Amino acid sequence: KNQVEQSPQSLIILEGKNCTLQCNYTVSPFSNLRWYKQDTGRGPVSLTIMTFSENTKSNGRYTATLDADTKQSSLHITASQLSDSASYICVVSDRGSTLGRLYFGRGTQLTVWP
Amino acid sequence: EADIYQTPRYLVIGTGKKITLECSQTMGHDKMYWYQQDPGMELHLIHYSYGVNSTEKGDLSSESTVSRIRTEHFPLTLESARPSHTSQYLCASSDKDGGAQSRETQYFGPGTRLLVL
């Protein structure tokens, strides 16, 4: 069964600290993996996208890694800011159809305290 | 910033009412989607469209219907709302990033929070 599991479910850190969010997936055949940021009451916004051959991708203070062998990804946030408080969703796409079926994780709810 | 819009942003209605959630995008994307998301849960695809006059049901069974008469517009309709329809509804559209389907990115609207009493 194709699934995307994220951990931790929630995380509280102090402003300025770093953190790492985890994503494990069983989706096959794999096409790509995205990390989205979803602010409360808003739609998700894409942070990074990685295909099978990419191991790491950065977007400002966000760095995503992908290990396609172990089917794991992480999102590292450096020098956190209050505006980083949001839900971070891992989304994996398969290659099984023209649509490119997306499998969503439940997200990690990150809270950054001053 | 994605040019995809949803109205209303919030809606409180009584059971049995007919409602239409609006979604429009100005990016010229062919593919559009509707997702349902409950708090703390993953997004579930309820409808999608490849283009004008194309509509398909998604993974999650839904009593809603959709139409795609124009490229930019993808409304979702509930003929008779029930409390079980209370949720957040997210509309999205997609285009190929760099021409490769493997890098296709979905752009989401701000969502409509629906409460059925």
JSON list of C-alpha atoms in Angstrom, two decimals:
[
{"chain": "A", "resi": 1, "resn": "LYS", "atom": "CA", "xyz": [0.00, 0.00, 0.00]},
{"chain": "A", "resi": 2, "resn": "ASN", "atom": "CA", "xyz": [1.37, 3.40, -1.00]},
{"chain": "A", "resi": 3, "resn": "GLN", "atom": "CA", "xyz": [1.80, 5.56, 2.06]},
{"chain": "A", "resi": 4, "resn": "VAL", "atom": "CA", "xyz": [3.60, 8.64, 3.29]},
{"chain": "A", "resi": 5, "resn": "GLU", "atom": "CA", "xyz": [4.46, 8.86, 6.99]},
{"chain": "A", "resi": 6, "resn": "GLN", "atom": "CA", "xyz": [5.79, 11.99, 8.63]},
{"chain": "A", "resi": 7, "resn": "SER", "atom": "CA", "xyz": [7.43, 12.56, 11.99]},
{"chain": "A", "resi": 8, "resn": "PRO", "atom": "CA", "xyz": [7.21, 14.13, 14.40]},
{"chain": "A", "resi": 9, "resn": "GLN", "atom": "CA", "xyz": [3.52, 14.95, 14.32]},
{"chain": "A", "resi": 10, "resn": "SER", "atom": "CA", "xyz": [4.25, 18.27, 16.02]},
{"chain": "A", "resi": 11, "resn": "LEU", "atom": "CA", "xyz": [7.35, 20.16, 17.06]},
{"chain": "A", "resi": 12, "resn": "ILE", "atom": "CA", "xyz": [8.03, 23.27, 19.14]},
{"chain": "A", "resi": 13, "resn": "ILE", "atom": "CA", "xyz": [11.35, 25.07, 18.84]},
{"chain": "A", "resi": 14, "resn": "LEU", "atom": "CA", "xyz": [12.78, 28.42, 19.87]},
{"chain": "A", "resi": 15, "resn": "GLU", "atom": "CA", "xyz": [13.41, 31.12, 17.34]},
{"chain": "A", "resi": 16, "resn": "GLY", "atom": "CA", "xyz": [16.87, 30.89, 15.83]},
{"chain": "A", "resi": 17, "resn": "LYS", "atom": "CA", "xyz": [17.21, 27.14, 16.37]},
{"chain": "A", "resi": 18, "resn": "ASN", "atom": "CA", "xyz": [17.48, 24.50, 13.65]},
{"chain": "A", "resi": 19, "resn": "CYS", "atom": "CA", "xyz": [15.17, 21.55, 13.18]},
{"chain": "A", "resi": 20, "resn": "THR", "atom": "CA", "xyz": [14.73, 18.52, 10.96]},
{"chain": "A", "resi": 21, "resn": "LEU", "atom": "CA", "xyz": [11.47, 16.98, 9.83]},
{"chain": "A", "resi": 22, "resn": "GLN", "atom": "CA", "xyz": [11.25, 13.41, 8.56]},
{"chain": "A", "resi": 23, "resn": "CYS", "atom": "CA", "xyz": [9.27, 11.71, 5.81]},
{"chain": "A", "resi": 24, "resn": "ASN", "atom": "CA", "xyz": [9.18, 7.98, 5.02]},
{"chain": "A", "resi": 25, "resn": "TYR", "atom": "CA", "xyz": [7.29, 6.66, 2.02]},
{"chain": "A", "resi": 26, "resn": "THR", "atom": "CA", "xyz": [6.37, 3.38, 0.38]},
{"chain": "A", "resi": 27, "resn": "VAL", "atom": "CA", "xyz": [5.14, 4.85, -2.92]},
{"chain": "A", "resi": 28, "resn": "SER", "atom": "CA", "xyz": [6.18, 2.88, -5.97]},
{"chain": "A", "resi": 29, "resn": "PRO", "atom": "CA", "xyz": [7.05, 3.47, -8.74]},
{"chain": "A", "resi": 30, "resn": "PHE", "atom": "CA", "xyz": [8.54, 6.69, -7.46]},
{"chain": "A", "resi": 31, "resn": "SER", "atom": "CA", "xyz": [8.45, 9.87, -9.54]},
{"chain": "A", "resi": 32, "resn": "ASN", "atom": "CA", "xyz": [9.23, 12.79, -7.26]},
{"chain": "A", "resi": 33, "resn": "LEU", "atom": "CA", "xyz": [8.94, 14.10, -3.72]},
{"chain": "A", "resi": 34, "resn": "ARG", "atom": "CA", "xyz": [7.86, 17.57, -2.69]},
{"chain": "A", "resi": 35, "resn": "TRP", "atom": "CA", "xyz": [7.78, 19.45, 0.56]},
{"chain": "A", "resi": 36, "resn": "TYR", "atom": "CA", "xyz": [4.97, 21.95, 1.01]},
{"chain": "A", "resi": 37, "resn": "LYS", "atom": "CA", "xyz": [4.47, 24.60, 3.67]},
{"chain": "A", "resi": 38, "resn": "GLN", "atom": "CA", "xyz": [0.90, 25.24, 4.75]},
{"chain": "A", "resi": 39, "resn": "ASP", "atom": "CA", "xyz": [0.16, 28.25, 6.92]},
{"chain": "A", "resi": 40, "resn": "THR", "atom": "CA", "xyz": [-2.95, 28.08, 9.08]},
{"chain": "A", "resi": 41, "resn": "GLY", "atom": "CA", "xyz": [-6.04, 28.78, 7.01]},
{"chain": "A", "resi": 42, "resn": "ARG", "atom": "CA", "xyz": [-4.10, 28.82, 3.74]},
{"chain": "A", "resi": 43, "resn": "GLY", "atom": "CA", "xyz": [-3.36, 26.45, 0.89]},
{"chain": "A", "resi": 44, "resn": "PRO", "atom": "CA", "xyz": [-0.03, 24.58, 0.70]},
{"chain": "A", "resi": 45, "resn": "VAL", "atom": "CA", "xyz": [2.90, 26.29, -1.01]},
{"chain": "A", "resi": 46, "resn": "SER", "atom": "CA", "xyz": [5.67, 24.28, -2.66]},
{"chain": "A", "resi": 47, "resn": "LEU", "atom": "CA", "xyz": [9.12, 24.56, -1.04]},
{"chain": "A", "resi": 48, "resn": "THR", "atom": "CA", "xyz": [11.18, 21.96, -2.91]},
{"chain": "A", "resi": 49, "resn": "ILE", "atom": "CA", "xyz": [10.82, 19.18, -5.43]},
{"chain": "A", "resi": 50, "resn": "MET", "atom": "CA", "xyz": [13.24, 16.30, -5.94]},
{"chain": "A", "resi": 51, "resn": "THR", "atom": "CA", "xyz": [13.31, 13.53, -8.51]},
{"chain": "A", "resi": 52, "resn": "PHE", "atom": "CA", "xyz": [14.95, 10.12, -8.18]},
{"chain": "A", "resi": 53, "resn": "SER", "atom": "CA", "xyz": [18.42, 11.35, -9.09]},
{"chain": "A", "resi": 54, "resn": "GLU", "atom": "CA", "xyz": [18.51, 14.32, -6.72]},
{"chain": "A", "resi": 55, "resn": "ASN", "atom": "CA", "xyz": [19.86, 13.90, -3.19]},
{"chain": "A", "resi": 56, "resn": "THR", "atom": "CA", "xyz": [19.51, 17.41, -1.87]},
{"chain": "A", "resi": 57, "resn": "LYS", "atom": "CA", "xyz": [17.72, 20.62, -2.76]},
{"chain": "A", "resi": 58, "resn": "SER", "atom": "CA", "xyz": [17.86, 23.98, -1.02]},
{"chain": "A", "resi": 59, "resn": "ASN", "atom": "CA", "xyz": [15.45, 26.89, -0.95]},
{"chain": "A", "resi": 60, "resn": "GLY", "atom": "CA", "xyz": [16.81, 29.63, 1.29]},
{"chain": "A", "resi": 61, "resn": "ARG", "atom": "CA", "xyz": [16.87, 28.34, 4.86]},
{"chain": "A", "resi": 62, "resn": "TYR", "atom": "CA", "xyz": [15.10, 25.12, 3.81]},
{"chain": "A", "resi": 63, "resn": "THR", "atom": "CA", "xyz": [17.17, 22.11, 2.73]},
{"chain": "A", "resi": 64, "resn": "ALA", "atom": "CA", "xyz": [15.54, 18.88, 1.67]},
{"chain": "A", "resi": 65, "resn": "THR", "atom": "CA", "xyz": [17.32, 15.56, 1.29]},
{"chain": "A", "resi": 66, "resn": "LEU", "atom": "CA", "xyz": [16.21, 12.39, -0.44]},
{"chain": "A", "resi": 67, "resn": "ASP", "atom": "CA", "xyz": [17.45, 8.83, -0.08]},
{"chain": "A", "resi": 68, "resn": "ALA", "atom": "CA", "xyz": [15.58, 6.90, -2.75]},
{"chain": "A", "resi": 69, "resn": "ASP", "atom": "CA", "xyz": [17.13, 3.59, -1.62]},
{"chain": "A", "resi": 70, "resn": "THR", "atom": "CA", "xyz": [15.73, 3.78, 1.90]},
{"chain": "A", "resi": 71, "resn": "LYS", "atom": "CA", "xyz": [12.71, 5.83, 0.75]},
{"chain": "A", "resi": 72, "resn": "GLN", "atom": "CA", "xyz": [13.35, 8.58, 3.24]},
{"chain": "A", "resi": 73, "resn": "SER", "atom": "CA", "xyz": [13.41, 12.35, 3.00]},
{"chain": "A", "resi": 74, "resn": "SER", "atom": "CA", "xyz": [14.12, 15.10, 5.47]},
{"chain": "A", "resi": 75, "resn": "LEU", "atom": "CA", "xyz": [13.50, 18.82, 5.57]},
{"chain": "A", "resi": 76, "resn": "HIS", "atom": "CA", "xyz": [16.03, 20.84, 7.53]},
{"chain": "A", "resi": 77, "resn": "ILE", "atom": "CA", "xyz": [15.18, 24.36, 8.61]},
{"chain": "A", "resi": 78, "resn": "THR", "atom": "CA", "xyz": [18.07, 26.58, 9.58]},
{"chain": "A", "resi": 79, "resn": "ALA", "atom": "CA", "xyz": [17.90, 29.56, 11.94]},
{"chain": "A", "resi": 80, "resn": "SER", "atom": "CA", "xyz": [14.15, 29.30, 12.41]},
{"chain": "A", "resi": 81, "resn": "GLN", "atom": "CA", "xyz": [11.94, 32.36, 12.34]},
{"chain": "A", "resi": 82, "resn": "LEU", "atom": "CA", "xyz": [8.49, 32.98, 13.77]},
{"chain": "A", "resi": 83, "resn": "SER", "atom": "CA", "xyz": [7.11, 32.92, 10.23]},
{"chain": "A", "resi": 84, "resn": "ASP", "atom": "CA", "xyz": [8.24, 29.31, 9.89]},
{"chain": "A", "resi": 85, "resn": "SER", "atom": "CA", "xyz": [5.36, 28.29, 12.15]},
{"chain": "A", "resi": 86, "resn": "ALA", "atom": "CA", "xyz": [3.21, 26.17, 9.85]},
{"chain": "A", "resi": 87, "resn": "SER", "atom": "CA", "xyz": [2.40, 22.62, 8.82]},
{"chain": "A", "resi": 88, "resn": "TYR", "atom": "CA", "xyz": [5.03, 21.00, 6.58]},
{"chain": "A", "resi": 89, "resn": "ILE", "atom": "CA", "xyz": [3.63, 18.38, 4.26]},
{"chain": "A", "resi": 90, "resn": "CYS", "atom": "CA", "xyz": [5.57, 15.70, 2.42]},
{"chain": "A", "resi": 91, "resn": "VAL", "atom": "CA", "xyz": [4.01, 14.72, -0.92]},
{"chain": "A", "resi": 92, "resn": "VAL", "atom": "CA", "xyz": [5.19, 11.82, -3.08]},
{"chain": "A", "resi": 93, "resn": "SER", "atom": "CA", "xyz": [4.17, 11.30, -6.70]},
{"chain": "A", "resi": 94, "resn": "ASP", "atom": "CA", "xyz": [4.13, 7.98, -8.52]},
{"chain": "A", "resi": 95, "resn": "ARG", "atom": "CA", "xyz": [4.67, 7.25, -12.20]},
{"chain": "A", "resi": 96, "resn": "GLY", "atom": "CA", "xyz": [1.77, 4.87, -12.51]},
{"chain": "A", "resi": 97, "resn": "SER", "atom": "CA", "xyz": [-0.57, 7.12, -14.42]},
{"chain": "A", "resi": 98, "resn": "THR", "atom": "CA", "xyz": [-0.72, 10.19, -16.61]},
{"chain": "A", "resi": 99, "resn": "LEU", "atom": "CA", "xyz": [-2.13, 12.13, -13.68]},
{"chain": "A", "resi": 100, "resn": "GLY", "atom": "CA", "xyz": [0.95, 11.41, -11.56]},
{"chain": "A", "resi": 101, "resn": "ARG", "atom": "CA", "xyz": [-0.96, 10.35, -8.47]},
{"chain": "A", "resi": 102, "resn": "LEU", "atom": "CA", "xyz": [0.02, 12.31, -5.34]},
{"chain": "A", "resi": 103, "resn": "TYR", "atom": "CA", "xyz": [0.27, 10.77, -1.88]},
{"chain": "A", "resi": 104, "resn": "PHE", "atom": "CA", "xyz": [0.11, 13.22, 0.99]},
{"chain": "A", "resi": 105, "resn": "GLY", "atom": "CA", "xyz": [1.51, 12.90, 4.47]},
{"chain": "A", "resi": 106, "resn": "ARG", "atom": "CA", "xyz": [-0.42, 14.30, 7.41]},
{"chain": "A", "resi": 107, "resn": "GLY", "atom": "CA", "xyz": [2.18, 16.97, 7.98]},
{"chain": "A", "resi": 108, "resn": "THR", "atom": "CA", "xyz": [4.37, 18.08, 10.85]},
{"chain": "A", "resi": 109, "resn": "GLN", "atom": "CA", "xyz": [2.98, 21.04, 12.76]},
{"chain": "A", "resi": 110, "resn": "LEU", "atom": "CA", "xyz": [5.93, 23.29, 13.57]},
{"chain": "A", "resi": 111, "resn": "THR", "atom": "CA", "xyz": [5.62, 26.06, 16.14]},
{"chain": "A", "resi": 112, "resn": "VAL", "atom": "CA", "xyz": [8.45, 28.56, 16.57]},
{"chain": "A", "resi": 113, "resn": "TRP", "atom": "CA", "xyz": [8.43, 30.45, 19.85]},
{"chain": "A", "resi": 114, "resn": "PRO", "atom": "CA", "xyz": [10.20, 33.77, 20.42]},
{"chain": "B", "resi": 1, "resn": "GLU", "atom": "CA", "xyz": [2.63, 33.71, -5.66]},
{"chain": "B", "resi": 2, "resn": "ALA", "atom": "CA", "xyz": [0.13, 31.49, -7.42]},
{"chain": "B", "resi": 3, "resn": "ASP", "atom": "CA", "xyz": [-2.81, 33.12, -9.21]},
{"chain": "B", "resi": 4, "resn": "ILE", "atom": "CA", "xyz": [-5.51, 30.77, -8.02]},
{"chain": "B", "resi": 5, "resn": "TYR", "atom": "CA", "xyz": [-8.52, 32.03, -6.14]},
{"chain": "B", "resi": 6, "resn": "GLN", "atom": "CA", "xyz": [-11.29, 30.48, -4.09]},
{"chain": "B", "resi": 7, "resn": "THR", "atom": "CA", "xyz": [-14.54, 31.96, -2.86]},
{"chain": "B", "resi": 8, "resn": "PRO", "atom": "CA", "xyz": [-15.99, 32.09, -0.37]},
{"chain": "B", "resi": 9, "resn": "ARG", "atom": "CA", "xyz": [-13.15, 31.71, 2.12]},
{"chain": "B", "resi": 10, "resn": "TYR", "atom": "CA", "xyz": [-15.57, 30.78, 4.91]},
{"chain": "B", "resi": 11, "resn": "LEU", "atom": "CA", "xyz": [-19.12, 29.49, 4.68]},
{"chain": "B", "resi": 12, "resn": "VAL", "atom": "CA", "xyz": [-21.63, 28.52, 7.36]},
{"chain": "B", "resi": 13, "resn": "ILE", "atom": "CA", "xyz": [-24.88, 27.01, 6.10]},
{"chain": "B", "resi": 14, "resn": "GLY", "atom": "CA", "xyz": [-27.75, 24.85, 7.24]},
{"chain": "B", "resi": 15, "resn": "THR", "atom": "CA", "xyz": [-28.34, 21.22, 6.37]},
{"chain": "B", "resi": 16, "resn": "GLY", "atom": "CA", "xyz": [-30.01, 20.62, 3.04]},
{"chain": "B", "resi": 17, "resn": "LYS", "atom": "CA", "xyz": [-28.82, 23.78, 1.33]},
{"chain": "B", "resi": 18, "resn": "LYS", "atom": "CA", "xyz": [-27.24, 23.75, -2.12]},
{"chain": "B", "resi": 19, "resn": "ILE", "atom": "CA", "xyz": [-23.82, 25.38, -2.28]},
{"chain": "B", "resi": 20, "resn": "THR", "atom": "CA", "xyz": [-21.20, 26.06, -4.93]},
{"chain": "B", "resi": 21, "resn": "LEU", "atom": "CA", "xyz": [-17.56, 26.62, -4.08]},
{"chain": "B", "resi": 22, "resn": "GLU", "atom": "CA", "xyz": [-15.80, 28.71, -6.69]},
{"chain": "B", "resi": 23, "resn": "CYS", "atom": "CA", "xyz": [-12.26, 28.21, -7.95]},
{"chain": "B", "resi": 24, "resn": "SER", "atom": "CA", "xyz": [-10.52, 30.14, -10.68]},
{"chain": "B", "resi": 25, "resn": "GLN", "atom": "CA", "xyz": [-6.95, 30.40, -11.93]},
{"chain": "B", "resi": 26, "resn": "THR", "atom": "CA", "xyz": [-5.34, 32.84, -14.32]},
{"chain": "B", "resi": 27, "resn": "MET", "atom": "CA", "xyz": [-2.25, 30.77, -15.14]},
{"chain": "B", "resi": 28, "resn": "GLY", "atom": "CA", "xyz": [-3.78, 28.95, -18.10]},
{"chain": "B", "resi": 29, "resn": "HIS", "atom": "CA", "xyz": [-3.25, 25.55, -16.45]},
{"chain": "B", "resi": 30, "resn": "ASP", "atom": "CA", "xyz": [-5.09, 22.63, -18.03]},
{"chain": "B", "resi": 31, "resn": "LYS", "atom": "CA", "xyz": [-5.20, 20.42, -14.92]},
{"chain": "B", "resi": 32, "resn": "MET", "atom": "CA", "xyz": [-7.28, 21.37, -11.91]},
{"chain": "B", "resi": 33, "resn": "TYR", "atom": "CA", "xyz": [-8.08, 19.55, -8.69]},
{"chain": "B", "resi": 34, "resn": "TRP", "atom": "CA", "xyz": [-10.31, 19.63, -5.63]},
{"chain": "B", "resi": 35, "resn": "TYR", "atom": "CA", "xyz": [-9.06, 18.29, -2.30]},
{"chain": "B", "resi": 36, "resn": "GLN", "atom": "CA", "xyz": [-10.75, 17.85, 1.05]},
{"chain": "B", "resi": 37, "resn": "GLN", "atom": "CA", "xyz": [-8.69, 18.33, 4.20]},
{"chain": "B", "resi": 38, "resn": "ASP", "atom": "CA", "xyz": [-9.74, 17.82, 7.81]},
{"chain": "B", "resi": 39, "resn": "PRO", "atom": "CA", "xyz": [-7.62, 19.30, 10.66]},
{"chain": "B", "resi": 40, "resn": "GLY", "atom": "CA", "xyz": [-4.40, 17.39, 11.20]},
{"chain": "B", "resi": 41, "resn": "MET", "atom": "CA", "xyz": [-5.15, 15.02, 8.36]},
{"chain": "B", "resi": 42, "resn": "GLU", "atom": "CA", "xyz": [-3.80, 14.53, 4.87]},
{"chain": "B", "resi": 43, "resn": "LEU", "atom": "CA", "xyz": [-5.35, 16.01, 1.76]},
{"chain": "B", "resi": 44, "resn": "HIS", "atom": "CA", "xyz": [-7.75, 13.72, -0.10]},
{"chain": "B", "resi": 45, "resn": "LEU", "atom": "CA", "xyz": [-8.40, 14.14, -3.82]},
{"chain": "B", "resi": 46, "resn": "ILE", "atom": "CA", "xyz": [-12.14, 14.31, -4.54]},
{"chain": "B", "resi": 47, "resn": "HIS", "atom": "CA", "xyz": [-12.25, 15.58, -8.16]},
{"chain": "B", "resi": 48, "resn": "TYR", "atom": "CA", "xyz": [-9.87, 16.47, -10.96]},
{"chain": "B", "resi": 49, "resn": "SER", "atom": "CA", "xyz": [-9.94, 17.71, -14.53]},
{"chain": "B", "resi": 50, "resn": "TYR", "atom": "CA", "xyz": [-7.50, 17.42, -17.43]},
{"chain": "B", "resi": 51, "resn": "GLY", "atom": "CA", "xyz": [-9.09, 20.31, -19.28]},
{"chain": "B", "resi": 52, "resn": "VAL", "atom": "CA", "xyz": [-12.33, 21.76, -20.59]},
{"chain": "B", "resi": 53, "resn": "ASN", "atom": "CA", "xyz": [-15.23, 19.25, -20.51]},
{"chain": "B", "resi": 54, "resn": "SER", "atom": "CA", "xyz": [-13.07, 16.74, -18.62]},
{"chain": "B", "resi": 55, "resn": "THR", "atom": "CA", "xyz": [-13.96, 15.78, -15.04]},
{"chain": "B", "resi": 56, "resn": "GLU", "atom": "CA", "xyz": [-13.05, 12.70, -13.01]},
{"chain": "B", "resi": 57, "resn": "LYS", "atom": "CA", "xyz": [-13.74, 11.49, -9.50]},
{"chain": "B", "resi": 58, "resn": "GLY", "atom": "CA", "xyz": [-10.78, 11.24, -7.16]},
{"chain": "B", "resi": 59, "resn": "ASP", "atom": "CA", "xyz": [-9.87, 8.77, -4.45]},
{"chain": "B", "resi": 60, "resn": "LEU", "atom": "CA", "xyz": [-12.23, 9.95, -1.75]},
{"chain": "B", "resi": 61, "resn": "SER", "atom": "CA", "xyz": [-15.89, 9.29, -2.33]},
{"chain": "B", "resi": 62, "resn": "SER", "atom": "CA", "xyz": [-17.73, 12.58, -2.42]},
{"chain": "B", "resi": 63, "resn": "GLU", "atom": "CA", "xyz": [-21.33, 13.61, -2.93]},
{"chain": "B", "resi": 64, "resn": "SER", "atom": "CA", "xyz": [-20.17, 16.75, -4.66]},
{"chain": "B", "resi": 65, "resn": "THR", "atom": "CA", "xyz": [-20.05, 17.39, -8.40]},
{"chain": "B", "resi": 66, "resn": "VAL", "atom": "CA", "xyz": [-17.80, 19.56, -10.53]},
{"chain": "B", "resi": 67, "resn": "SER", "atom": "CA", "xyz": [-17.86, 21.14, -13.97]},
{"chain": "B", "resi": 68, "resn": "ARG", "atom": "CA", "xyz": [-15.18, 22.50, -16.31]},
{"chain": "B", "resi": 69, "resn": "ILE", "atom": "CA", "xyz": [-16.76, 24.69, -18.95]},
{"chain": "B", "resi": 70, "resn": "ARG", "atom": "CA", "xyz": [-13.85, 27.13, -19.08]},
{"chain": "B", "resi": 71, "resn": "THR", "atom": "CA", "xyz": [-10.14, 26.50, -18.58]},
{"chain": "B", "resi": 72, "resn": "GLU", "atom": "CA", "xyz": [-9.86, 28.98, -15.76]},
{"chain": "B", "resi": 73, "resn": "HIS", "atom": "CA", "xyz": [-12.94, 27.95, -13.79]},
{"chain": "B", "resi": 74, "resn": "PHE", "atom": "CA", "xyz": [-13.59, 24.73, -11.81]},
{"chain": "B", "resi": 75, "resn": "PRO", "atom": "CA", "xyz": [-16.57, 25.07, -9.45]},
{"chain": "B", "resi": 76, "resn": "LEU", "atom": "CA", "xyz": [-17.61, 22.39, -6.94]},
{"chain": "B", "resi": 77, "resn": "THR", "atom": "CA", "xyz": [-21.28, 21.93, -6.04]},
{"chain": "B", "resi": 78, "resn": "LEU", "atom": "CA", "xyz": [-23.00, 20.21, -3.14]},
{"chain": "B", "resi": 79, "resn": "GLU", "atom": "CA", "xyz": [-26.69, 19.69, -3.94]},
{"chain": "B", "resi": 80, "resn": "SER", "atom": "CA", "xyz": [-27.71, 19.08, -0.33]},
{"chain": "B", "resi": 81, "resn": "ALA", "atom": "CA", "xyz": [-25.16, 19.90, 2.35]},
{"chain": "B", "resi": 82, "resn": "ARG", "atom": "CA", "xyz": [-24.88, 17.75, 5.48]},
{"chain": "B", "resi": 83, "resn": "PRO", "atom": "CA", "xyz": [-22.85, 18.16, 8.69]},
{"chain": "B", "resi": 84, "resn": "SER", "atom": "CA", "xyz": [-20.51, 15.40, 7.43]},
{"chain": "B", "resi": 85, "resn": "HIS", "atom": "CA", "xyz": [-19.47, 17.78, 4.63]},
{"chain": "B", "resi": 86, "resn": "THR", "atom": "CA", "xyz": [-17.90, 20.14, 7.18]},
{"chain": "B", "resi": 87, "resn": "SER", "atom": "CA", "xyz": [-14.26, 20.43, 6.15]},
{"chain": "B", "resi": 88, "resn": "GLN", "atom": "CA", "xyz": [-11.73, 22.56, 4.33]},
{"chain": "B", "resi": 89, "resn": "TYR", "atom": "CA", "xyz": [-11.85, 22.38, 0.53]},
{"chain": "B", "resi": 90, "resn": "LEU", "atom": "CA", "xyz": [-8.70, 23.19, -1.42]},
{"chain": "B", "resi": 91, "resn": "CYS", "atom": "CA", "xyz": [-8.56, 23.84, -5.15]},
{"chain": "B", "resi": 92, "resn": "ALA", "atom": "CA", "xyz": [-5.33, 23.40, -7.09]},
{"chain": "B", "resi": 93, "resn": "SER", "atom": "CA", "xyz": [-4.04, 23.64, -10.63]},
{"chain": "B", "resi": 94, "resn": "SER", "atom": "CA", "xyz": [-0.89, 22.33, -12.22]},
{"chain": "B", "resi": 95, "resn": "ASP", "atom": "CA", "xyz": [1.50, 22.88, -15.05]},
{"chain": "B", "resi": 96, "resn": "LYS", "atom": "CA", "xyz": [4.71, 21.14, -16.10]},
{"chain": "B", "resi": 97, "resn": "ASP", "atom": "CA", "xyz": [7.77, 22.65, -14.41]},
{"chain": "B", "resi": 98, "resn": "GLY", "atom": "CA", "xyz": [10.43, 22.89, -17.10]},
{"chain": "B", "resi": 99, "resn": "GLY", "atom": "CA", "xyz": [8.42, 20.77, -19.49]},
{"chain": "B", "resi": 100, "resn": "ALA", "atom": "CA", "xyz": [8.87, 17.51, -17.59]},
{"chain": "B", "resi": 101, "resn": "GLN", "atom": "CA", "xyz": [5.81, 15.80, -16.17]},
{"chain": "B", "resi": 102, "resn": "SER", "atom": "CA", "xyz": [7.97, 14.38, -13.39]},
{"chain": "B", "resi": 103, "resn": "ARG", "atom": "CA", "xyz": [8.43, 17.91, -12.08]},
{"chain": "B", "resi": 104, "resn": "GLU", "atom": "CA", "xyz": [4.81, 18.98, -12.34]},
{"chain": "B", "resi": 105, "resn": "THR", "atom": "CA", "xyz": [3.90, 21.26, -9.43]},
{"chain": "B", "resi": 106, "resn": "GLN", "atom": "CA", "xyz": [0.42, 21.88, -8.07]},
{"chain": "B", "resi": 107, "resn": "TYR", "atom": "CA", "xyz": [-0.46, 25.40, -7.01]},
{"chain": "B", "resi": 108, "resn": "PHE", "atom": "CA", "xyz": [-3.08, 25.66, -4.31]},
{"chain": "B", "resi": 109, "resn": "GLY", "atom": "CA", "xyz": [-5.74, 28.22, -3.61]},
{"chain": "B", "resi": 110, "resn": "PRO", "atom": "CA", "xyz": [-6.31, 29.57, -0.08]},
{"chain": "B", "resi": 111, "resn": "GLY", "atom": "CA", "xyz": [-9.13, 27.12, 0.61]},
{"chain": "B", "resi": 112, "resn": "THR", "atom": "CA", "xyz": [-12.77, 27.34, 1.64]},
{"chain": "B", "resi": 113, "resn": "ARG", "atom": "CA", "xyz": [-13.67, 26.39, 5.20]},
{"chain": "B", "resi": 114, "resn": "LEU", "atom": "CA", "xyz": [-17.19, 24.96, 5.19]},
{"chain": "B", "resi": 115, "resn": "LEU", "atom": "CA", "xyz": [-19.32, 24.46, 8.28]},
{"chain": "B", "resi": 116, "resn": "VAL", "atom": "CA", "xyz": [-22.68, 22.74, 7.88]},
{"chain": "B", "resi": 117, "resn": "LEU", "atom": "CA", "xyz": [-24.99, 23.05, 10.85]}
]
